[in-house]
JSON list of C-alpha atoms in Angstrom, two decimals:
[
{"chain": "A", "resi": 1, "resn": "UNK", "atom": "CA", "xyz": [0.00, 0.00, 0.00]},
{"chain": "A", "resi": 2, "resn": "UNK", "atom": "CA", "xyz": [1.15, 3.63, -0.08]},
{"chain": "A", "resi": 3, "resn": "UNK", "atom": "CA", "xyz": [3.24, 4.80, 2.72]},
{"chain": "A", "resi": 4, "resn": "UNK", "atom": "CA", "xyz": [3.53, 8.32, 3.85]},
{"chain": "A", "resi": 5, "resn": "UNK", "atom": "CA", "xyz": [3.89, 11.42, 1.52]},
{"chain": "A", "resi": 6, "resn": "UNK", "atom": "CA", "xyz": [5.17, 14.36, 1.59]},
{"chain": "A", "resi": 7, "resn": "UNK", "atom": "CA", "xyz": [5.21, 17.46, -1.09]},
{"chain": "A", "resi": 8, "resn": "UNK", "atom": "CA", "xyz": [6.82, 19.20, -2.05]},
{"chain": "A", "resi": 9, "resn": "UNK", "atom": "CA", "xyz": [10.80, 17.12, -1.92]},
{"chain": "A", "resi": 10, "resn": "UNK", "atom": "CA", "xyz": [12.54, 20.28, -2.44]},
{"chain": "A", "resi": 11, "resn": "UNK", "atom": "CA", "xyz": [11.57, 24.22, -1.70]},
{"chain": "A", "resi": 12, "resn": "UNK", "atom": "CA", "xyz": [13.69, 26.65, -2.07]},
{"chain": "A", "resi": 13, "resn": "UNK", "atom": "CA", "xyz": [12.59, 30.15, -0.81]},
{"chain": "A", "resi": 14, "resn": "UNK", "atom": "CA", "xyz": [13.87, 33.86, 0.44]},
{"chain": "A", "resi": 15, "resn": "UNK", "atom": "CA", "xyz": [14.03, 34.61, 3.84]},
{"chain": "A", "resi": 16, "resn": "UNK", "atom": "CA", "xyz": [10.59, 36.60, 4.95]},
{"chain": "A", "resi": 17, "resn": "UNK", "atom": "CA", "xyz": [8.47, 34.05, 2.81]},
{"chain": "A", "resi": 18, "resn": "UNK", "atom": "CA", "xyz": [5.86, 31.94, 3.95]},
{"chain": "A", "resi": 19, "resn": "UNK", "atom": "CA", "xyz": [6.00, 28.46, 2.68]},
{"chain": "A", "resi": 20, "resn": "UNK", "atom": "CA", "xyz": [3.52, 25.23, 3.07]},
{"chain": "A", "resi": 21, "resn": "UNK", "atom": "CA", "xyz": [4.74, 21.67, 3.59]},
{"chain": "A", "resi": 22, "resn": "UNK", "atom": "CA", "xyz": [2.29, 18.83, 2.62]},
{"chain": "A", "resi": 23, "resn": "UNK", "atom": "CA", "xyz": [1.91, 15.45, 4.26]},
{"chain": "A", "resi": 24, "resn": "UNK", "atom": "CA", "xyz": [-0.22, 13.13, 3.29]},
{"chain": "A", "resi": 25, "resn": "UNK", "atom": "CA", "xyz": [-0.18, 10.27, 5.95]},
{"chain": "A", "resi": 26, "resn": "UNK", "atom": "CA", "xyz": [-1.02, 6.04, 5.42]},
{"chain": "A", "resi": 27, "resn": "UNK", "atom": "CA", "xyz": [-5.14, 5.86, 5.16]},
{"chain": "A", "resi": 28, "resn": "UNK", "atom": "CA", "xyz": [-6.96, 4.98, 8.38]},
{"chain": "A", "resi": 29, "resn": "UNK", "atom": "CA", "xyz": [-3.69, 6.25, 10.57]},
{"chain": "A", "resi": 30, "resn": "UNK", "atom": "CA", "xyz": [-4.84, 8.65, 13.00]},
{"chain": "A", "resi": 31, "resn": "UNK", "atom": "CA", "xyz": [-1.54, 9.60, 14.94]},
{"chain": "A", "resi": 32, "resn": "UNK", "atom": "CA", "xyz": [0.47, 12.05, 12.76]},
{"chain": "A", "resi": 33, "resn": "UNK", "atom": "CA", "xyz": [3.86, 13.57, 13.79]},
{"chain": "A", "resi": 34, "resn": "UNK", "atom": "CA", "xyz": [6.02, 16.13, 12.14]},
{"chain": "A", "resi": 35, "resn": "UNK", "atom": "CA", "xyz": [9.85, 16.39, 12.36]},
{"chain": "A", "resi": 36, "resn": "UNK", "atom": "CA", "xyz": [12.64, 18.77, 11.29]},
{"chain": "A", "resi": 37, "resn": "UNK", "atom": "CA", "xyz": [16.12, 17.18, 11.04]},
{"chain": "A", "resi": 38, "resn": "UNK", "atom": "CA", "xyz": [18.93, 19.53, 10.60]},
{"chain": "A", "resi": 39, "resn": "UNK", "atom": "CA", "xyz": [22.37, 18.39, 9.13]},
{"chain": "A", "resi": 40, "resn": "UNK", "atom": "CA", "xyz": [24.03, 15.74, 11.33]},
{"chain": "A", "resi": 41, "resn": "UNK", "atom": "CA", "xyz": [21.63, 15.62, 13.99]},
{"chain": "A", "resi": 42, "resn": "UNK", "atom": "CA", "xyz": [18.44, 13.16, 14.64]},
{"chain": "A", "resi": 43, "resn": "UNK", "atom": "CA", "xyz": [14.67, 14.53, 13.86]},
{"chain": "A", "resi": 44, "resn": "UNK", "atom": "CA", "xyz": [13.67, 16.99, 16.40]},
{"chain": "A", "resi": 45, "resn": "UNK", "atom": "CA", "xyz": [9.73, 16.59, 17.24]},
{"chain": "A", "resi": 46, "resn": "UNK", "atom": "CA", "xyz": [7.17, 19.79, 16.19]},
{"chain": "A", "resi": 47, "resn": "UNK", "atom": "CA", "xyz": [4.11, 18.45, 16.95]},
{"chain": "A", "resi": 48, "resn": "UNK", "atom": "CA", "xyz": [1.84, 15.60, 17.46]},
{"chain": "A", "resi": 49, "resn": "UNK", "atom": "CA", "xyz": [-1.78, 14.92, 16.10]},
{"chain": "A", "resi": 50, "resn": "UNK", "atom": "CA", "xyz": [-3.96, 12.82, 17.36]},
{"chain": "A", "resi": 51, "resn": "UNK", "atom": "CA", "xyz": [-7.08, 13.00, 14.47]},
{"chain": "A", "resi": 52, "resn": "UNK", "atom": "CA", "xyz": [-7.44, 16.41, 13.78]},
{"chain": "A", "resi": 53, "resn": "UNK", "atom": "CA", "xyz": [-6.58, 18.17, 17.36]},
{"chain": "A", "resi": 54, "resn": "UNK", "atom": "CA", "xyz": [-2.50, 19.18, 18.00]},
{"chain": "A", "resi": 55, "resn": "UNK", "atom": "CA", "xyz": [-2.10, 16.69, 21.26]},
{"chain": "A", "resi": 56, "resn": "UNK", "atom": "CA", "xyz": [1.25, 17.61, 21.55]},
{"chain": "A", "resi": 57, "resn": "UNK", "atom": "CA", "xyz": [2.72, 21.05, 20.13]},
{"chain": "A", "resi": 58, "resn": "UNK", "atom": "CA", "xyz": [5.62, 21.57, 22.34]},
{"chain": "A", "resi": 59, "resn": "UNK", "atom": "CA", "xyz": [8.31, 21.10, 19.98]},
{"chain": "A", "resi": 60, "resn": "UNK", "atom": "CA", "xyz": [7.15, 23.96, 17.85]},
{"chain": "A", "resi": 61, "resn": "UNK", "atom": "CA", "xyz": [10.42, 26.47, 17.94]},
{"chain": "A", "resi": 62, "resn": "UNK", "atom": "CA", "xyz": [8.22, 29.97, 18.18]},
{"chain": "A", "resi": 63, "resn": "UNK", "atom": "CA", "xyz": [4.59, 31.33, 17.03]},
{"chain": "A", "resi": 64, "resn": "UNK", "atom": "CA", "xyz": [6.14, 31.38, 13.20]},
{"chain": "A", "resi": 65, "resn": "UNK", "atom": "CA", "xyz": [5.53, 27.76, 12.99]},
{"chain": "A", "resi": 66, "resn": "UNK", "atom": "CA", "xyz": [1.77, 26.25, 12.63]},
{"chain": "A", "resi": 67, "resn": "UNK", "atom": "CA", "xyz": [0.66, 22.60, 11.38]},
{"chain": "A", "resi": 68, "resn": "UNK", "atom": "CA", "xyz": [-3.03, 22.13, 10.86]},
{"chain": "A", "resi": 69, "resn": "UNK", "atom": "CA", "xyz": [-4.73, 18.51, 10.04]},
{"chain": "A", "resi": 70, "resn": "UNK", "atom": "CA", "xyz": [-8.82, 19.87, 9.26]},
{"chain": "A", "resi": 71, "resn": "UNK", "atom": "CA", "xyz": [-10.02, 16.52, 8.41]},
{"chain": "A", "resi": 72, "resn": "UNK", "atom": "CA", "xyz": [-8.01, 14.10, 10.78]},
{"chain": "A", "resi": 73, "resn": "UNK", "atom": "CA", "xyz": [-5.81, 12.83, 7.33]},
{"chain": "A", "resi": 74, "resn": "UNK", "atom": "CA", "xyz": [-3.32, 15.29, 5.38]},
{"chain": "A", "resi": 75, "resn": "UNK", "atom": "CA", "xyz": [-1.86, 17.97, 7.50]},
{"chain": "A", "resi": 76, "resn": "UNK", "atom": "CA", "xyz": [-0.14, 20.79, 6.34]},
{"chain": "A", "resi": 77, "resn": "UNK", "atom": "CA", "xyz": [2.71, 23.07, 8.22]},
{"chain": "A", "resi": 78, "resn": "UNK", "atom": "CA", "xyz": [3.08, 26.51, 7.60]},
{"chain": "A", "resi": 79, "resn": "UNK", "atom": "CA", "xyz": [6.11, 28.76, 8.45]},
{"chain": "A", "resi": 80, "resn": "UNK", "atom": "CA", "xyz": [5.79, 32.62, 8.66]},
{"chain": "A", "resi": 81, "resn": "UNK", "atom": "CA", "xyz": [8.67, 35.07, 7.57]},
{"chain": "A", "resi": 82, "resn": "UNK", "atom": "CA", "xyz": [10.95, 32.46, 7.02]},
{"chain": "A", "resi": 83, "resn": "UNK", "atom": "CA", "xyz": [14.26, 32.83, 8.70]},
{"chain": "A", "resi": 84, "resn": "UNK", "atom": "CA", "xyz": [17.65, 30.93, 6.84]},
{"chain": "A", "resi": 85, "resn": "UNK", "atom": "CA", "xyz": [17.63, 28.71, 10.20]},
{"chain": "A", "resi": 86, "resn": "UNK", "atom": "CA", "xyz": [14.90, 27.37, 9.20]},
{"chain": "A", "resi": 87, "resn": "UNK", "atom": "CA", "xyz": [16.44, 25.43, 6.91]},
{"chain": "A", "resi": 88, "resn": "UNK", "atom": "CA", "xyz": [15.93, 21.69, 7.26]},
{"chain": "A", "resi": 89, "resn": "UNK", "atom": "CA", "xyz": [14.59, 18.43, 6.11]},
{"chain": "A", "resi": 90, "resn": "UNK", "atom": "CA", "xyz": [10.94, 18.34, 7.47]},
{"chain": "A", "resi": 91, "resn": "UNK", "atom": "CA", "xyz": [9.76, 14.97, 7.99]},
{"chain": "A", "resi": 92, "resn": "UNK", "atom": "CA", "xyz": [6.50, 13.56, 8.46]},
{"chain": "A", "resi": 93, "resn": "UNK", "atom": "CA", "xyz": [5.43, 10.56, 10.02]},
{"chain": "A", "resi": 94, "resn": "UNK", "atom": "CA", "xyz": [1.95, 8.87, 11.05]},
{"chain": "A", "resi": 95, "resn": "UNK", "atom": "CA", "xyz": [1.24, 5.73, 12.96]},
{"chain": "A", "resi": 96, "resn": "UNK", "atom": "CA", "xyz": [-2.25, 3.77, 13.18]},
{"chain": "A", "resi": 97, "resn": "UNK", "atom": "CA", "xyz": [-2.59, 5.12, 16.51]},
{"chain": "A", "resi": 98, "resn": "UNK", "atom": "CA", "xyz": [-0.19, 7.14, 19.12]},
{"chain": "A", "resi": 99, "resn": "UNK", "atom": "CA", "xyz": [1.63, 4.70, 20.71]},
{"chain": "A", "resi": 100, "resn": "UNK", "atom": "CA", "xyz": [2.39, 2.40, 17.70]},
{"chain": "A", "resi": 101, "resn": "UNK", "atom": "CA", "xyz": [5.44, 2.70, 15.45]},
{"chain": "A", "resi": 102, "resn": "UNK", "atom": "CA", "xyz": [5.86, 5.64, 13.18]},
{"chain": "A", "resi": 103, "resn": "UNK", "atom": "CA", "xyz": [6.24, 5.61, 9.15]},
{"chain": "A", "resi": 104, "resn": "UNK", "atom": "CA", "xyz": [8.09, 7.87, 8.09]},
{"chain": "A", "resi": 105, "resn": "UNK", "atom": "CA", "xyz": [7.61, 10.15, 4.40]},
{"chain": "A", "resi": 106, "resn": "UNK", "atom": "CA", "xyz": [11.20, 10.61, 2.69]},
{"chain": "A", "resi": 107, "resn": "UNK", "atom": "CA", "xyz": [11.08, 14.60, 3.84]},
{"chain": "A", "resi": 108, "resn": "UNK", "atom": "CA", "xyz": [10.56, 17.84, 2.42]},
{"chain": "A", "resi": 109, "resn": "UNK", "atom": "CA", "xyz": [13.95, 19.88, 2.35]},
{"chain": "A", "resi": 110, "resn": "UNK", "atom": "CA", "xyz": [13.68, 23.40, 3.00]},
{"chain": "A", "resi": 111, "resn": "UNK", "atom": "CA", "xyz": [16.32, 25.52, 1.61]},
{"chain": "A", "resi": 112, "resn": "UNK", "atom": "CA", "xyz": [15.94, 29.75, 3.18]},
{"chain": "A", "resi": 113, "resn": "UNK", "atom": "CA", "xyz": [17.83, 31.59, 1.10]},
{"chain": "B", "resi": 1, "resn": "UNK", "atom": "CA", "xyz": [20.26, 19.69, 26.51]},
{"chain": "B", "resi": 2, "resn": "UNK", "atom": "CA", "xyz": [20.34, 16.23, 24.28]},
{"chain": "B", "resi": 3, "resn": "UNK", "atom": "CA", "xyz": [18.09, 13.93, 26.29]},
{"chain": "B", "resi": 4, "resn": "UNK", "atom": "CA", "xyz": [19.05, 10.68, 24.05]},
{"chain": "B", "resi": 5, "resn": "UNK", "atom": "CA", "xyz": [22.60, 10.71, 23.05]},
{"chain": "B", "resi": 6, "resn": "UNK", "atom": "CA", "xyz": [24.36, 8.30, 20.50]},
{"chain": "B", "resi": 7, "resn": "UNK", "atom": "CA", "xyz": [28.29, 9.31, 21.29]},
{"chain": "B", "resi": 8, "resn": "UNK", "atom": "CA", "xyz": [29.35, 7.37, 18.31]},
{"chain": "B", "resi": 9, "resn": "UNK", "atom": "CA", "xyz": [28.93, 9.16, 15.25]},
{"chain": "B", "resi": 10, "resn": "UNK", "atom": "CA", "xyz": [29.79, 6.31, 12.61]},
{"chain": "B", "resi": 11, "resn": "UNK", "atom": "CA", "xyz": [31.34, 2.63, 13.38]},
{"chain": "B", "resi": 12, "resn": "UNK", "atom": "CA", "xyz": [32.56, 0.46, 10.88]},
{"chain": "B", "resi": 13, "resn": "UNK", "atom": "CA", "xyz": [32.01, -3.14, 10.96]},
{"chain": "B", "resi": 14, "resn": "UNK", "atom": "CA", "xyz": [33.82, -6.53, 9.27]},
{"chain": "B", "resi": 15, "resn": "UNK", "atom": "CA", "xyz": [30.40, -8.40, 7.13]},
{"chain": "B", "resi": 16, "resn": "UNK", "atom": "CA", "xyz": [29.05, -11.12, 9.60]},
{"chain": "B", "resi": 17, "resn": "UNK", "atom": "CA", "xyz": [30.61, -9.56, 12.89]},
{"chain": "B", "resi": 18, "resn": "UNK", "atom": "CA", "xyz": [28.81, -7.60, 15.62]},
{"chain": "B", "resi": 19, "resn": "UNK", "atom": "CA", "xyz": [27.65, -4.20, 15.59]},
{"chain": "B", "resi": 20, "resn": "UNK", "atom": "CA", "xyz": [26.83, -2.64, 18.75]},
{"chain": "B", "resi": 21, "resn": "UNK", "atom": "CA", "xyz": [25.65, 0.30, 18.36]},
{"chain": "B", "resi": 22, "resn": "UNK", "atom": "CA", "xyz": [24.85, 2.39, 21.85]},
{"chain": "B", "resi": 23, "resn": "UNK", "atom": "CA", "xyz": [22.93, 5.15, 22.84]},
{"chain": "B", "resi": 24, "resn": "UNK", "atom": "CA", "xyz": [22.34, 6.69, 26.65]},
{"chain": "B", "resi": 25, "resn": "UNK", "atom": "CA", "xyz": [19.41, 8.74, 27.78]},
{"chain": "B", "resi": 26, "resn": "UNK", "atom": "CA", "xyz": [19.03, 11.42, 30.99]},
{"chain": "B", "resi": 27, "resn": "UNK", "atom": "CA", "xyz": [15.43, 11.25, 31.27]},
{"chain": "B", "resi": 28, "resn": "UNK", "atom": "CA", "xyz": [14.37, 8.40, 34.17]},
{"chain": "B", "resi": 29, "resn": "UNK", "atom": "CA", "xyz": [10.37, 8.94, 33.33]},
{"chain": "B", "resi": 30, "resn": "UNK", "atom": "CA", "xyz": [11.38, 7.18, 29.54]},
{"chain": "B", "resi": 31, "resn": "UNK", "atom": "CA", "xyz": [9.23, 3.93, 29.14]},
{"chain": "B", "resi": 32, "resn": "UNK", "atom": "CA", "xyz": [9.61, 3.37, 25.73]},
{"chain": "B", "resi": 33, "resn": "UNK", "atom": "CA", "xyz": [12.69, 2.95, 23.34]},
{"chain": "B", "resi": 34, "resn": "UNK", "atom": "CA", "xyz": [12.89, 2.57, 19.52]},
{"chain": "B", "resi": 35, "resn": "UNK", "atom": "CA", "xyz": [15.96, 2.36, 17.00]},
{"chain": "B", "resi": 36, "resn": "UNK", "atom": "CA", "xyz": [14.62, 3.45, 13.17]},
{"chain": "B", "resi": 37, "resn": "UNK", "atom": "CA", "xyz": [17.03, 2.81, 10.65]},
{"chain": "B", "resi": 38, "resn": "UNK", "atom": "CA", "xyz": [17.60, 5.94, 7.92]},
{"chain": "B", "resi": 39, "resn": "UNK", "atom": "CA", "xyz": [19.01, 5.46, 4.40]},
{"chain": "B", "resi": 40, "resn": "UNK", "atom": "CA", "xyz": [19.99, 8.37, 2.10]},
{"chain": "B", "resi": 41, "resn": "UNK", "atom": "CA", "xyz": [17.22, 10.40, 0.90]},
{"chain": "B", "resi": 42, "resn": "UNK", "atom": "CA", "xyz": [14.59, 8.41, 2.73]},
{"chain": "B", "resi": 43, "resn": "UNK", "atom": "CA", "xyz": [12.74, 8.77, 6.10]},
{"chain": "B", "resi": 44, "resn": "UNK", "atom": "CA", "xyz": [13.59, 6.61, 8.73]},
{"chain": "B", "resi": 45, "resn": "UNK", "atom": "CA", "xyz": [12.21, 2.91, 9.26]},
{"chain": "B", "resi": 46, "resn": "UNK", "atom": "CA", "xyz": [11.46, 1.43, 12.76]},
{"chain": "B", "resi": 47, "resn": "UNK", "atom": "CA", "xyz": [13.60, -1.58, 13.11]},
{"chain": "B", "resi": 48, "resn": "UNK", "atom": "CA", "xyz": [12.90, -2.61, 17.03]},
{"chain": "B", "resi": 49, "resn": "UNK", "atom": "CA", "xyz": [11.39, -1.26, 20.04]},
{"chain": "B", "resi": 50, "resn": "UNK", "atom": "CA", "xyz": [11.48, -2.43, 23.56]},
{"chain": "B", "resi": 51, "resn": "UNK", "atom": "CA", "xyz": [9.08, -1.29, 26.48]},
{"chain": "B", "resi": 52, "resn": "UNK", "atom": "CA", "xyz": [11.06, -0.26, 29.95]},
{"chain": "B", "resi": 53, "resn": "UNK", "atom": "CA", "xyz": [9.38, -3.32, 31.82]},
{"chain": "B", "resi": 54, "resn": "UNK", "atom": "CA", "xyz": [11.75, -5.26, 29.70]},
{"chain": "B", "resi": 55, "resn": "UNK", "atom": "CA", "xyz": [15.22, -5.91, 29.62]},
{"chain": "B", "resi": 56, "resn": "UNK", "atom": "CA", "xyz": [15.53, -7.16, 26.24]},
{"chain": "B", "resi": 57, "resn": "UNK", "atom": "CA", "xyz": [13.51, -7.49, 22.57]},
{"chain": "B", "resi": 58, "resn": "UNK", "atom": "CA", "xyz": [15.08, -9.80, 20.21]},
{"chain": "B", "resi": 59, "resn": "UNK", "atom": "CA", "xyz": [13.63, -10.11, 16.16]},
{"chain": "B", "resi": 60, "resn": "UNK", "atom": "CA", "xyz": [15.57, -12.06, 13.88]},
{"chain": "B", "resi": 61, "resn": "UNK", "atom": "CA", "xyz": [19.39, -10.18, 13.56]},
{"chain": "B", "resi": 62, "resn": "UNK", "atom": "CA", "xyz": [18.50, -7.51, 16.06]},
{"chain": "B", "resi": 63, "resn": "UNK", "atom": "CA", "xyz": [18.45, -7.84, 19.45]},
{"chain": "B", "resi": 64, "resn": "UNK", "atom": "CA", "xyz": [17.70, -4.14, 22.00]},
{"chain": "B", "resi": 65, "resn": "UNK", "atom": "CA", "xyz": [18.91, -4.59, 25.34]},
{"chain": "B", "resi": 66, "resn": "UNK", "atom": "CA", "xyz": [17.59, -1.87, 27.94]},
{"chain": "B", "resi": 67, "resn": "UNK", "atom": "CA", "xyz": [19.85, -1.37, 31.13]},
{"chain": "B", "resi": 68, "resn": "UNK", "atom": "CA", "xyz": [17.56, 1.12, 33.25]},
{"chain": "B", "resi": 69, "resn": "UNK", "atom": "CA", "xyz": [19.59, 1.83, 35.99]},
{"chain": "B", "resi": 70, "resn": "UNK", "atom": "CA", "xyz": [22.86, 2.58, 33.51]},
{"chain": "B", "resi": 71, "resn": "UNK", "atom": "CA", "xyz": [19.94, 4.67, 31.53]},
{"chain": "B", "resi": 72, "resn": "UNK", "atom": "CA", "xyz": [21.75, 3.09, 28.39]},
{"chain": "B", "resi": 73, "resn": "UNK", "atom": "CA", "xyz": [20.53, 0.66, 25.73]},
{"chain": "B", "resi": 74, "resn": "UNK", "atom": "CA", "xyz": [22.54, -1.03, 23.16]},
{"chain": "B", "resi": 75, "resn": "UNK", "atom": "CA", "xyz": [21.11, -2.50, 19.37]},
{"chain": "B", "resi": 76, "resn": "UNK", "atom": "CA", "xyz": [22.83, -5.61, 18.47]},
{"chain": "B", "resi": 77, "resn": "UNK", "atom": "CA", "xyz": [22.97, -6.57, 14.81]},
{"chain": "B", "resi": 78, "resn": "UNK", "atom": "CA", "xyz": [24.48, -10.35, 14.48]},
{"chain": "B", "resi": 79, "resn": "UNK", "atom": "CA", "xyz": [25.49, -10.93, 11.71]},
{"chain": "B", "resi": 80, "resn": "UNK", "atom": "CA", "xyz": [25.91, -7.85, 10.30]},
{"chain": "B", "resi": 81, "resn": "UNK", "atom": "CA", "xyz": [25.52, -7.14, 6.22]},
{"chain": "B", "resi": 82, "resn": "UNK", "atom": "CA", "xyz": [26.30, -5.00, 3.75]},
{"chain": "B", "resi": 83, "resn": "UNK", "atom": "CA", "xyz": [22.70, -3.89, 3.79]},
{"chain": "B", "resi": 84, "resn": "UNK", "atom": "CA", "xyz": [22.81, -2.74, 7.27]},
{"chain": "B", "resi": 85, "resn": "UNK", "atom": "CA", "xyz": [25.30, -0.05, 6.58]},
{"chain": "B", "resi": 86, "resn": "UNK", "atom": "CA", "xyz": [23.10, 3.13, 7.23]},
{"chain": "B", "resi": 87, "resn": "UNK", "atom": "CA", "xyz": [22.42, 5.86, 10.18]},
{"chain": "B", "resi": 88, "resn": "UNK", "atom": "CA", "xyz": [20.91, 4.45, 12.96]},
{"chain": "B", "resi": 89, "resn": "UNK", "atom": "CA", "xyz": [18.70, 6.36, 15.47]},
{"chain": "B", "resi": 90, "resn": "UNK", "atom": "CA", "xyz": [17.89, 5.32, 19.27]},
{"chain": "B", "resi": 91, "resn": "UNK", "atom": "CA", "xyz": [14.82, 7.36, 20.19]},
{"chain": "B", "resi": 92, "resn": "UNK", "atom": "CA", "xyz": [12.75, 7.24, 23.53]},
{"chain": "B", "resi": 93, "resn": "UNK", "atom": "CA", "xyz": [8.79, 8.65, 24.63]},
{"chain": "B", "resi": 94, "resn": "UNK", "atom": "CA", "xyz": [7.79, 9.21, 28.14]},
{"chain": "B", "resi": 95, "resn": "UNK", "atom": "CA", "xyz": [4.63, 7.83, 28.80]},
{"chain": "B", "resi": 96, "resn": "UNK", "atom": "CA", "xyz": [3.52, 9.98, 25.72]},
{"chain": "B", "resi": 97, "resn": "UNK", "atom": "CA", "xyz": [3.77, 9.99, 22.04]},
{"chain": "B", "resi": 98, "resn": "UNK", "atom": "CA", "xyz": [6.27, 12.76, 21.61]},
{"chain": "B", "resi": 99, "resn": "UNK", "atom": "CA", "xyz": [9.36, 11.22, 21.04]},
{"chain": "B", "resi": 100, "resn": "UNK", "atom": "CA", "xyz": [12.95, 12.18, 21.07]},
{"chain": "B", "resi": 101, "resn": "UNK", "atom": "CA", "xyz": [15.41, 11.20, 18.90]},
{"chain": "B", "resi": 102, "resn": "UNK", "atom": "CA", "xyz": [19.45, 10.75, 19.36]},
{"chain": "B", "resi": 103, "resn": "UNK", "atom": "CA", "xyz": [22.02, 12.46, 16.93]},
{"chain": "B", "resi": 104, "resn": "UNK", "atom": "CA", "xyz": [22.41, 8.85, 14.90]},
{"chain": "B", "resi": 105, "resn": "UNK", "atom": "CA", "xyz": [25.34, 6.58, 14.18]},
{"chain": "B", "resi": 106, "resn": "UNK", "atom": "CA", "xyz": [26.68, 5.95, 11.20]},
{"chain": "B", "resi": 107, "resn": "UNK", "atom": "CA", "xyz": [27.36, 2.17, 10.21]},
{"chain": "B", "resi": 108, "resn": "UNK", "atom": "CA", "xyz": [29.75, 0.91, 7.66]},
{"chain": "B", "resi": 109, "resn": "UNK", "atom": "CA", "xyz": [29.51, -2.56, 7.26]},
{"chain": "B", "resi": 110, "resn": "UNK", "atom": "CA", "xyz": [32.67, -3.72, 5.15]},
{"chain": "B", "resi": 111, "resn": "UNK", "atom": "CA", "xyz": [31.82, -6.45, 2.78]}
]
C-alpha cells in the first residue's frame, strides 16, 4: 500500500516568505507527527496529532511555525517570515494510533535563502 | 540539553561480525525505546522497540537490550551485512507519544 507522503521534496525560498509543507499520511492512521532534522543531527519533534486536534505542540520552535490537520488525514505546516535557520529536512510521520510505530515520508527539504 | 545521546557518530564493521551500536538517555520517566534505521534520501524505518518493563527485545538479527539503571541501551545486529550499513537512530517517549530522537550513528559494514 502507499506509505507516507510528503510534497513538495525540495523548496527553495527567500528569507521573509511563507512556505507550506504537505503530508499526506497512510489511510486509516490517526496519529500524525512532524519532524525537522537539521544536518548531522536526529529529527527533532514539532508536533503531534492525534485526528485532527495538535495533542502535543511543544516542539514547535516559536509562534512562526503552525501545522493544521482539518479533516483528521493530510496535514499541512506553515512557516511565517521564514528565517535561513529554518532550513531543514521536514519529515512527516503517522502511525495507526499514538503509541504504535511511526512511518516515516522521505522529507521535504527546505532551503531559506 | 540532548536527552538521548548516540556518542558514536559512525562505526565500521567486518560483514558477519557484531555491531553494537549504543545510545544513553538522561530522562528516568522514559518507558519506551525505539531504533529506526535511515538510508539516504529516505525517512527513517522502525527496526525494534522495547518497552522499559523489559530488559531485552530480540527479532531475527537484532536484538535491543535496555539497562535502566545505567539509563543506556545497546542495538545488536548479528550478523551484520552489507545492507545494514546506514544511520541508525535510538529514540525514547515518556509515557507519551512525543518522542525524542538521538544524533544517529553511522554504520559501515565492510563487505
Amino acid at each position: 500500500g502507499a506509505g507516507v507522503s510528503q510534497t513538495p521534496s525540495n523548496k527553495v525560498t527567500e528569507k521573509g516568505k511563507y512556505v507550506e509543507l504537505r503530508c499526506d499520511p497512510i489511510s486509516g492512521h490517526t496519529a500524525l507527527y512532524w519532524y525537522r532534522q537539521s544536518l548531522g543531527q536526529g529529527p527533532e519533534f514539532l508536533i503531534y496529532f492525534q485526528g485532527t486536534g495538535a495533542a502535543d505542540d511543544s516542539g514547535l520552535p516559536n509562534d512562526r511555525f503552525f501545522a493544521v490537520r482539518p479533516e483528521g488525514s493530510v496535514s499541512t505546516l506553515k512557516i511565517q517570515r521564514t528565517e535561513r535557520g529554518d532550513s531543514a529536512v521536514y519529515l512527516c510521520a503517522s502511525s495507526p494510533e499514538g503509541r504504535d510505530t511511526q512511518y516515516f515520508g522521505p522529507g521535504t527539504r527546505l532551503t531559506v535563502l | 540539553d540532548q536527552q538521548v545521546k548516540q556518542n558514536s557518530p559512525s562505526l565500521s564493521v567486518q560483514e558477519g561480525r557484531i555491531s553494537i551500536l549504543n545510545c544513553d538517555y538522561t530522562n528516568s520517566m522514559f518507558d519506551y525505546f525505539l531504533w529506526y534505521k535511515k538510508y539516504p534520501a529516505e525517512g527513517p524505518t522502525f527496526l525494534i522497540s522495547i518497552s522499559s518493563i523489559k530488559d531485552k527485545n530480540e527479532d531475527g538479527r537484532f536484538t535491543v537490550f535496555l539497562n535502566k539503571s545505567a539509563k543506556h541501551l545497546s542495538l545488536h545486529i548479528v550478523p551484520s551485512q552489507p545492507g545494514d550499513s546506514a544511520v541508525y537512530f535510538c529514540a525514547a517517549s515518556e509515557g507519551g507519544f512525543k518522542t525524542i530522537f538521538g544524533a544517529g550513528t553511522r554504520l559501515f559494514v565492510k563487505a
